[in-house]
PDB file of C-alpha atoms in Angstrom:
ATOM      1  CA  UNK D  28      30.405  -0.806-176.834  1.00  0.00           C
ATOM      2  CA  UNK D  29      29.633  -2.705-179.727  1.00  0.00           C
ATOM      3  CA  UNK D  30      29.487  -2.352-183.188  1.00  0.00           C
ATOM      4  CA  UNK D  31      27.961  -4.558-185.050  1.00  0.00           C
ATOM      5  CA  UNK D  32      26.906  -5.928-188.917  1.00  0.00           C
ATOM      6  CA  UNK D  33      23.855  -7.813-189.163  1.00  0.00           C
ATOM      7  CA  UNK D  34      24.197  -7.452-193.158  1.00  0.00           C
ATOM      8  CA  UNK D  35      27.263  -8.327-194.541  1.00  0.00           C
ATOM      9  CA  UNK D  36      27.695 -11.609-195.965  1.00  0.00           C
ATOM     10  CA  UNK D  37      29.608 -13.407-194.218  1.00  0.00           C
ATOM     11  CA  UNK D  38      27.266 -16.304-192.957  1.00  0.00           C
ATOM     12  CA  UNK D  39      29.682 -18.067-190.400  1.00  0.00           C
ATOM     13  CA  UNK D  40      30.265 -14.891-188.404  1.00  0.00           C
ATOM     14  CA  UNK D  41      26.630 -14.089-186.798  1.00  0.00           C
ATOM     15  CA  UNK D  42      27.480 -11.063-185.561  1.00  0.00           C
ATOM     16  CA  UNK D  43      30.564  -9.295-187.026  1.00  0.00           C
ATOM     17  CA  UNK D  44      32.109  -6.227-185.140  1.00  0.00           C
ATOM     18  CA  UNK D  45      33.959  -4.083-186.257  1.00  0.00           C
ATOM     19  CA  UNK D  46      36.857  -2.352-184.261  1.00  0.00           C
ATOM     20  CA  UNK D  47      35.786   1.122-183.589  1.00  0.00           C
ATOM     21  CA  UNK D  48      39.901   2.406-184.373  1.00  0.00           C
ATOM     22  CA  UNK D  49      38.540   1.864-188.472  1.00  0.00           C
ATOM     23  CA  UNK D  50      36.292   5.164-188.818  1.00  0.00           C
ATOM     24  CA  UNK D  51      39.337   7.181-187.525  1.00  0.00           C
ATOM     25  CA  UNK D  52      42.621   5.741-188.740  1.00  0.00           C
ATOM     26  CA  UNK D  53      43.855   8.207-191.657  1.00  0.00           C
ATOM     27  CA  UNK D  54      46.770   7.875-194.676  1.00  0.00           C
ATOM     28  CA  UNK D  55      48.339   9.873-196.775  1.00  0.00           C
ATOM     29  CA  UNK D  56      46.726  11.867-199.686  1.00  0.00           C
ATOM     30  CA  UNK D  57      49.267   9.620-202.269  1.00  0.00           C
ATOM     31  CA  UNK D  58      48.020   6.311-201.192  1.00  0.00           C
ATOM     32  CA  UNK D  59      46.037   3.820-203.326  1.00  0.00           C
ATOM     33  CA  UNK D  60      45.714   0.042-203.259  1.00  0.00           C
ATOM     34  CA  UNK D  61      46.637   0.545-207.044  1.00  0.00           C
ATOM     35  CA  UNK D  62      50.087   0.738-206.688  1.00  0.00           C
ATOM     36  CA  UNK D  63      50.825  -1.587-204.348  1.00  0.00           C
ATOM     37  CA  UNK D  64      53.729  -4.166-204.681  1.00  0.00           C
ATOM     38  CA  UNK D  65      52.413  -6.978-203.120  1.00  0.00           C
ATOM     39  CA  UNK D  66      55.755  -6.659-200.006  1.00  0.00           C
ATOM     40  CA  UNK D  67      52.681  -8.076-197.701  1.00  0.00           C
ATOM     41  CA  UNK D  68      52.711 -10.844-199.619  1.00  0.00           C
ATOM     42  CA  UNK D  69      55.643 -11.469-197.969  1.00  0.00           C
ATOM     43  CA  UNK D  70      55.363 -14.030-195.672  1.00  0.00           C
ATOM     44  CA  UNK D  71      52.401 -15.745-196.913  1.00  0.00           C
ATOM     45  CA  UNK D  72      48.450 -16.177-195.730  1.00  0.00           C
ATOM     46  CA  UNK D  73      46.206 -18.029-194.180  1.00  0.00           C
ATOM     47  CA  UNK D  74      44.119 -19.713-196.374  1.00  0.00           C
ATOM     48  CA  UNK D  75      40.687 -21.851-195.821  1.00  0.00           C
ATOM     49  CA  UNK D  76      41.182 -25.715-196.657  1.00  0.00           C
ATOM     50  CA  UNK D  77      38.618 -24.928-199.041  1.00  0.00           C
ATOM     51  CA  UNK D  78      40.638 -22.295-200.793  1.00  0.00           C
ATOM     52  CA  UNK D  79      43.552 -24.589-200.577  1.00  0.00           C
ATOM     53  CA  UNK D  80      41.123 -27.176-202.039  1.00  0.00           C
ATOM     54  CA  UNK D  81      40.591 -24.988-205.023  1.00  0.00           C
ATOM     55  CA  UNK D  82      43.833 -23.381-205.388  1.00  0.00           C
ATOM     56  CA  UNK D  83      44.791 -27.564-206.307  1.00  0.00           C
ATOM     57  CA  UNK D  84      42.060 -28.890-208.720  1.00  0.00           C
ATOM     58  CA  UNK D  85      43.722 -25.905-210.907  1.00  0.00           C
ATOM     59  CA  UNK D  86      47.103 -27.337-210.323  1.00  0.00           C
ATOM     60  CA  UNK D  87      47.816 -27.968-213.643  1.00  0.00           C
ATOM     61  CA  UNK D  88      45.517 -23.559-215.165  1.00  0.00           C
ATOM     62  CA  UNK D  89      48.471 -22.202-212.550  1.00  0.00           C
ATOM     63  CA  UNK D  90      51.452 -23.455-213.213  1.00  0.00           C
ATOM     64  CA  UNK D  91      51.312 -22.127-216.886  1.00  0.00           C
ATOM     65  CA  UNK D  92      50.901 -19.148-215.139  1.00  0.00           C
ATOM     66  CA  UNK D  93      54.061 -19.426-212.570  1.00  0.00           C
ATOM     67  CA  UNK D  94      57.723 -17.968-213.590  1.00  0.00           C
ATOM     68  CA  UNK D  95      61.105 -20.452-213.337  1.00  0.00           C
ATOM     69  CA  UNK D  96      61.794 -18.754-210.067  1.00  0.00           C
ATOM     70  CA  UNK D  97      58.631 -19.987-208.726  1.00  0.00           C
ATOM     71  CA  UNK D  98      57.509 -23.553-207.489  1.00  0.00           C
ATOM     72  CA  UNK D  99      55.942 -25.787-209.664  1.00  0.00           C
ATOM     73  CA  UNK D 100      55.342 -28.914-207.507  1.00  0.00           C
ATOM     74  CA  UNK D 101      51.485 -28.726-205.821  1.00  0.00           C
ATOM     75  CA  UNK D 102      52.418 -30.252-202.958  1.00  0.00           C
ATOM     76  CA  UNK D 103      54.905 -28.027-202.349  1.00  0.00           C
ATOM     77  CA  UNK D 104      52.572 -24.321-201.818  1.00  0.00           C
ATOM     78  CA  UNK D 105      51.004 -24.779-198.819  1.00  0.00           C
ATOM     79  CA  UNK D 106      52.697 -25.819-195.488  1.00  0.00           C
ATOM     80  CA  UNK D 107      52.214 -28.587-193.928  1.00  0.00           C
ATOM     81  CA  UNK D 108      50.231 -27.730-190.455  1.00  0.00           C
ATOM     82  CA  UNK D 109      47.196 -27.078-190.652  1.00  0.00           C
ATOM     83  CA  UNK D 110      45.423 -24.906-187.372  1.00  0.00           C
ATOM     84  CA  UNK D 111      41.661 -24.190-186.388  1.00  0.00           C
ATOM     85  CA  UNK D 112      40.461 -21.026-186.874  1.00  0.00           C
ATOM     86  CA  UNK D 113      37.191 -19.200-186.806  1.00  0.00           C
ATOM     87  CA  UNK D 114      37.480 -16.391-189.038  1.00  0.00           C
ATOM     88  CA  UNK D 115      37.820 -19.100-192.263  1.00  0.00           C
ATOM     89  CA  UNK D 116      34.342 -20.573-193.179  1.00  0.00           C
ATOM     90  CA  UNK D 117      35.016 -24.113-191.841  1.00  0.00           C
ATOM     91  CA  UNK D 118      37.206 -23.399-189.041  1.00  0.00           C
ATOM     92  CA  UNK D 119      40.170 -24.642-190.571  1.00  0.00           C
ATOM     93  CA  UNK D 120      43.244 -23.047-192.123  1.00  0.00           C
ATOM     94  CA  UNK D 121      46.615 -23.252-193.941  1.00  0.00           C
ATOM     95  CA  UNK D 122      49.493 -20.701-194.751  1.00  0.00           C
ATOM     96  CA  UNK D 123      50.635 -21.004-198.012  1.00  0.00           C
ATOM     97  CA  UNK D 124      54.764 -21.887-198.576  1.00  0.00           C
ATOM     98  CA  UNK D 125      56.692 -18.964-198.528  1.00  0.00           C
ATOM     99  CA  UNK D 126      60.111 -18.579-200.129  1.00  0.00           C
ATOM    100  CA  UNK D 127      63.471 -15.854-200.227  1.00  0.00           C
ATOM    101  CA  UNK D 128      61.011 -14.318-203.087  1.00  0.00           C
ATOM    102  CA  UNK D 129      57.631 -14.658-201.106  1.00  0.00           C
ATOM    103  CA  UNK D 130      54.573 -16.136-201.347  1.00  0.00           C
ATOM    104  CA  UNK D 131      54.992 -19.342-203.174  1.00  0.00           C
ATOM    105  CA  UNK D 132      52.467 -16.955-205.205  1.00  0.00           C
ATOM    106  CA  UNK D 133      53.868 -14.312-206.211  1.00  0.00           C
ATOM    107  CA  UNK D 134      55.593 -13.170-208.855  1.00  0.00           C
ATOM    108  CA  UNK D 135      58.344 -10.513-209.807  1.00  0.00           C
ATOM    109  CA  UNK D 136      56.797  -7.934-210.351  1.00  0.00           C
ATOM    110  CA  UNK D 137      54.864  -8.177-207.121  1.00  0.00           C
ATOM    111  CA  UNK D 138      51.779 -10.327-208.746  1.00  0.00           C
ATOM    112  CA  UNK D 139      49.825 -12.661-207.889  1.00  0.00           C
ATOM    113  CA  UNK D 140      50.533 -16.040-210.154  1.00  0.00           C
ATOM    114  CA  UNK D 141      46.224 -16.722-209.046  1.00  0.00           C
ATOM    115  CA  UNK D 142      45.219 -13.806-210.338  1.00  0.00           C
ATOM    116  CA  UNK D 143      46.905 -13.415-213.438  1.00  0.00           C
ATOM    117  CA  UNK D 144      46.370 -17.117-214.487  1.00  0.00           C
ATOM    118  CA  UNK D 145      42.168 -17.116-213.064  1.00  0.00           C
ATOM    119  CA  UNK D 146      42.237 -14.087-215.479  1.00  0.00           C
ATOM    120  CA  UNK D 147      44.732 -15.243-218.528  1.00  0.00           C
ATOM    121  CA  UNK D 148      41.665 -17.497-218.189  1.00  0.00           C
ATOM    122  CA  UNK D 149      38.918 -15.688-218.764  1.00  0.00           C
ATOM    123  CA  UNK D 150      38.222 -16.950-214.957  1.00  0.00           C
ATOM    124  CA  UNK D 151      36.614 -13.667-212.239  1.00  0.00           C
ATOM    125  CA  UNK D 152      40.509 -11.931-210.891  1.00  0.00           C
ATOM    126  CA  UNK D 153      38.812 -13.209-207.734  1.00  0.00           C
ATOM    127  CA  UNK D 154      37.679 -17.326-208.540  1.00  0.00           C
ATOM    128  CA  UNK D 155      41.501 -18.424-207.190  1.00  0.00           C
ATOM    129  CA  UNK D 156      42.938 -15.994-204.723  1.00  0.00           C
ATOM    130  CA  UNK D 157      41.536 -16.200-201.112  1.00  0.00           C
ATOM    131  CA  UNK D 158      39.732 -14.115-199.332  1.00  0.00           C
ATOM    132  CA  UNK D 159      42.745 -12.341-197.099  1.00  0.00           C
ATOM    133  CA  UNK D 160      44.571 -11.511-199.785  1.00  0.00           C
ATOM    134  CA  UNK D 161      42.086  -9.936-201.345  1.00  0.00           C
ATOM    135  CA  UNK D 162      41.316  -8.352-198.376  1.00  0.00           C
ATOM    136  CA  UNK D 163      43.594  -6.920-197.092  1.00  0.00           C
ATOM    137  CA  UNK D 164      45.183  -4.178-194.861  1.00  0.00           C
ATOM    138  CA  UNK D 165      41.651  -5.392-194.105  1.00  0.00           C
ATOM    139  CA  UNK D 166      41.581  -7.741-191.444  1.00  0.00           C
ATOM    140  CA  UNK D 167      38.509 -10.276-190.311  1.00  0.00           C
ATOM    141  CA  UNK D 168      40.296 -11.434-186.388  1.00  0.00           C
ATOM    142  CA  UNK D 169      38.197 -12.988-184.120  1.00  0.00           C
ATOM    143  CA  UNK D 170      34.626 -12.137-185.603  1.00  0.00           C
ATOM    144  CA  UNK D 171      36.069  -8.032-185.133  1.00  0.00           C
ATOM    145  CA  UNK D 172      36.596  -6.396-188.817  1.00  0.00           C
ATOM    146  CA  UNK D 173      40.574  -4.314-188.846  1.00  0.00           C
ATOM    147  CA  UNK D 174      43.236  -2.219-190.052  1.00  0.00           C
ATOM    148  CA  UNK D 175      46.086  -4.876-190.205  1.00  0.00           C
ATOM    149  CA  UNK D 176      48.289  -2.465-188.298  1.00  0.00           C
ATOM    150  CA  UNK D 177      51.242  -5.158-187.561  1.00  0.00           C
ATOM    151  CA  UNK D 178      51.786  -4.936-192.075  1.00  0.00           C
ATOM    152  CA  UNK D 179      51.326  -2.059-193.075  1.00  0.00           C
ATOM    153  CA  UNK D 180      54.012  -0.116-191.465  1.00  0.00           C
ATOM    154  CA  UNK D 181      55.987   1.324-194.008  1.00  0.00           C
ATOM    155  CA  UNK D 182      53.579   1.506-197.166  1.00  0.00           C
ATOM    156  CA  UNK D 183      53.626   4.766-198.293  1.00  0.00           C
ATOM    157  CA  UNK D 184      52.609   4.064-201.436  1.00  0.00           C
ATOM    158  CA  UNK D 185      49.144   1.461-200.738  1.00  0.00           C
ATOM    159  CA  UNK D 186      48.602   1.249-197.689  1.00  0.00           C
ATOM    160  CA  UNK D 187      50.797   3.632-194.153  1.00  0.00           C
ATOM    161  CA  UNK D 188      48.930   5.485-191.863  1.00  0.00           C
ATOM    162  CA  UNK D 189      49.288   9.131-191.147  1.00  0.00           C
ATOM    163  CA  UNK D 190      48.849  10.877-188.305  1.00  0.00           C
ATOM    164  CA  UNK D 191      48.530  13.537-190.705  1.00  0.00           C
ATOM    165  CA  UNK D 192      46.397  11.954-193.696  1.00  0.00           C
ATOM    166  CA  UNK D 193      44.256  13.057-195.702  1.00  0.00           C
ATOM    167  CA  UNK D 194      42.213   9.831-196.030  1.00  0.00           C
ATOM    168  CA  UNK D 195      39.867   7.935-194.385  1.00  0.00           C
ATOM    169  CA  UNK D 196      39.157   3.865-195.230  1.00  0.00           C
ATOM    170  CA  UNK D 197      36.679   4.649-197.358  1.00  0.00           C
ATOM    171  CA  UNK D 198      38.516   6.010-199.714  1.00  0.00           C
ATOM    172  CA  UNK D 199      41.469   3.966-198.660  1.00  0.00           C
ATOM    173  CA  UNK D 200      39.545   0.616-199.733  1.00  0.00           C
ATOM    174  CA  UNK D 201      35.277   0.574-200.702  1.00  0.00           C
ATOM    175  CA  UNK D 202      36.564  -2.024-203.360  1.00  0.00           C
ATOM    176  CA  UNK D 203      37.948  -4.153-200.392  1.00  0.00           C
ATOM    177  CA  UNK D 204      35.200  -3.719-198.010  1.00  0.00           C
ATOM    178  CA  UNK D 205      32.975  -3.844-200.801  1.00  0.00           C
ATOM    179  CA  UNK D 206      33.687  -7.756-201.628  1.00  0.00           C
ATOM    180  CA  UNK D 207      34.637  -8.787-197.600  1.00  0.00           C
ATOM    181  CA  UNK D 208      31.063  -7.866-197.101  1.00  0.00           C
ATOM    182  CA  UNK D 209      29.227  -7.753-200.085  1.00  0.00           C
ATOM    183  CA  UNK D 210      26.315  -4.905-200.931  1.00  0.00           C
ATOM    184  CA  UNK D 211      24.914  -4.638-198.192  1.00  0.00           C
ATOM    185  CA  UNK D 212      27.235  -5.032-195.387  1.00  0.00           C
ATOM    186  CA  UNK D 213      28.769  -3.030-197.128  1.00  0.00           C
ATOM    187  CA  UNK D 214      25.960  -0.058-197.696  1.00  0.00           C
ATOM    188  CA  UNK D 215      25.095  -0.977-193.499  1.00  0.00           C
ATOM    189  CA  UNK D 216      29.048  -0.582-193.515  1.00  0.00           C
ATOM    190  CA  UNK D 217      28.683   3.306-194.819  1.00  0.00           C
ATOM    191  CA  UNK D 218      25.954   4.333-192.990  1.00  0.00           C
ATOM    192  CA  UNK D 219      27.865   3.841-188.905  1.00  0.00           C
ATOM    193  CA  UNK D 220      30.792   5.571-191.042  1.00  0.00           C
ATOM    194  CA  UNK D 221      29.264   8.337-191.423  1.00  0.00           C
ATOM    195  CA  UNK D 222      26.869   8.445-187.698  1.00  0.00           C
ATOM    196  CA  UNK D 223      30.929   7.377-186.169  1.00  0.00           C
ATOM    197  CA  UNK D 224      32.912  11.173-188.106  1.00  0.00           C
ATOM    198  CA  UNK D 225      30.023  13.156-186.883  1.00  0.00           C
TER     199      UNK D 225
END
C-alpha cells in the first residue's frame, strides 16, 4: 500500500509517496549529518534549471569565495545537456560539472562554495544551494521520497546504513526532512513514522 504525504510544501508534486523502507532503515549511533565531508558531492548534483539561473545570477559574488583550484568560468559550472525530470519544479534538470576534486562548487575542505558565499554575504545558507544538495541523503524519485542507498555506502561518519544501527531517519535527518517537506509536511511525516513504528 502506498503511503502518501498530502501536506508537504512541494507544489509540483500533488501526492508525494513515501518509500516504506525509509521507516525501517537504521544508522550507526556515531552518524551525524554534521560530520559530512562532502564525499557525496564527488559526482556533482542535478539542479532545477531555475536553480542554475539563480546561481548564474550571483556569479560575481560566488567567484569571490572560490579557491584557486576551483573553476571560475561560469560557462563551465554546468553540463550542457538539460533533461526532463518530473521531480524538479520546472520539470527540467541540469547537472553541475565535476572534476578531479568533485563538484565544481566543492572546495578542498569538503565545503560548498555556494553555501559559503551565501553565509558570507548575509544570505540564508541555502539561498544558492540546489534542493537536492540540501536534502541529501534523502531524494525524491518518481514522486517518491526515499533514501539514496547507492550514494551512502561507506559513509560511516554521516549517513551509512547499518543493520545494527540505533538511529532512525528522524534521528539523522530531521533538518533535511523539515526543509524538504515544510513544517506541516514534517509534522505529517512524524505522525506516519510513529504509526509505522508501533
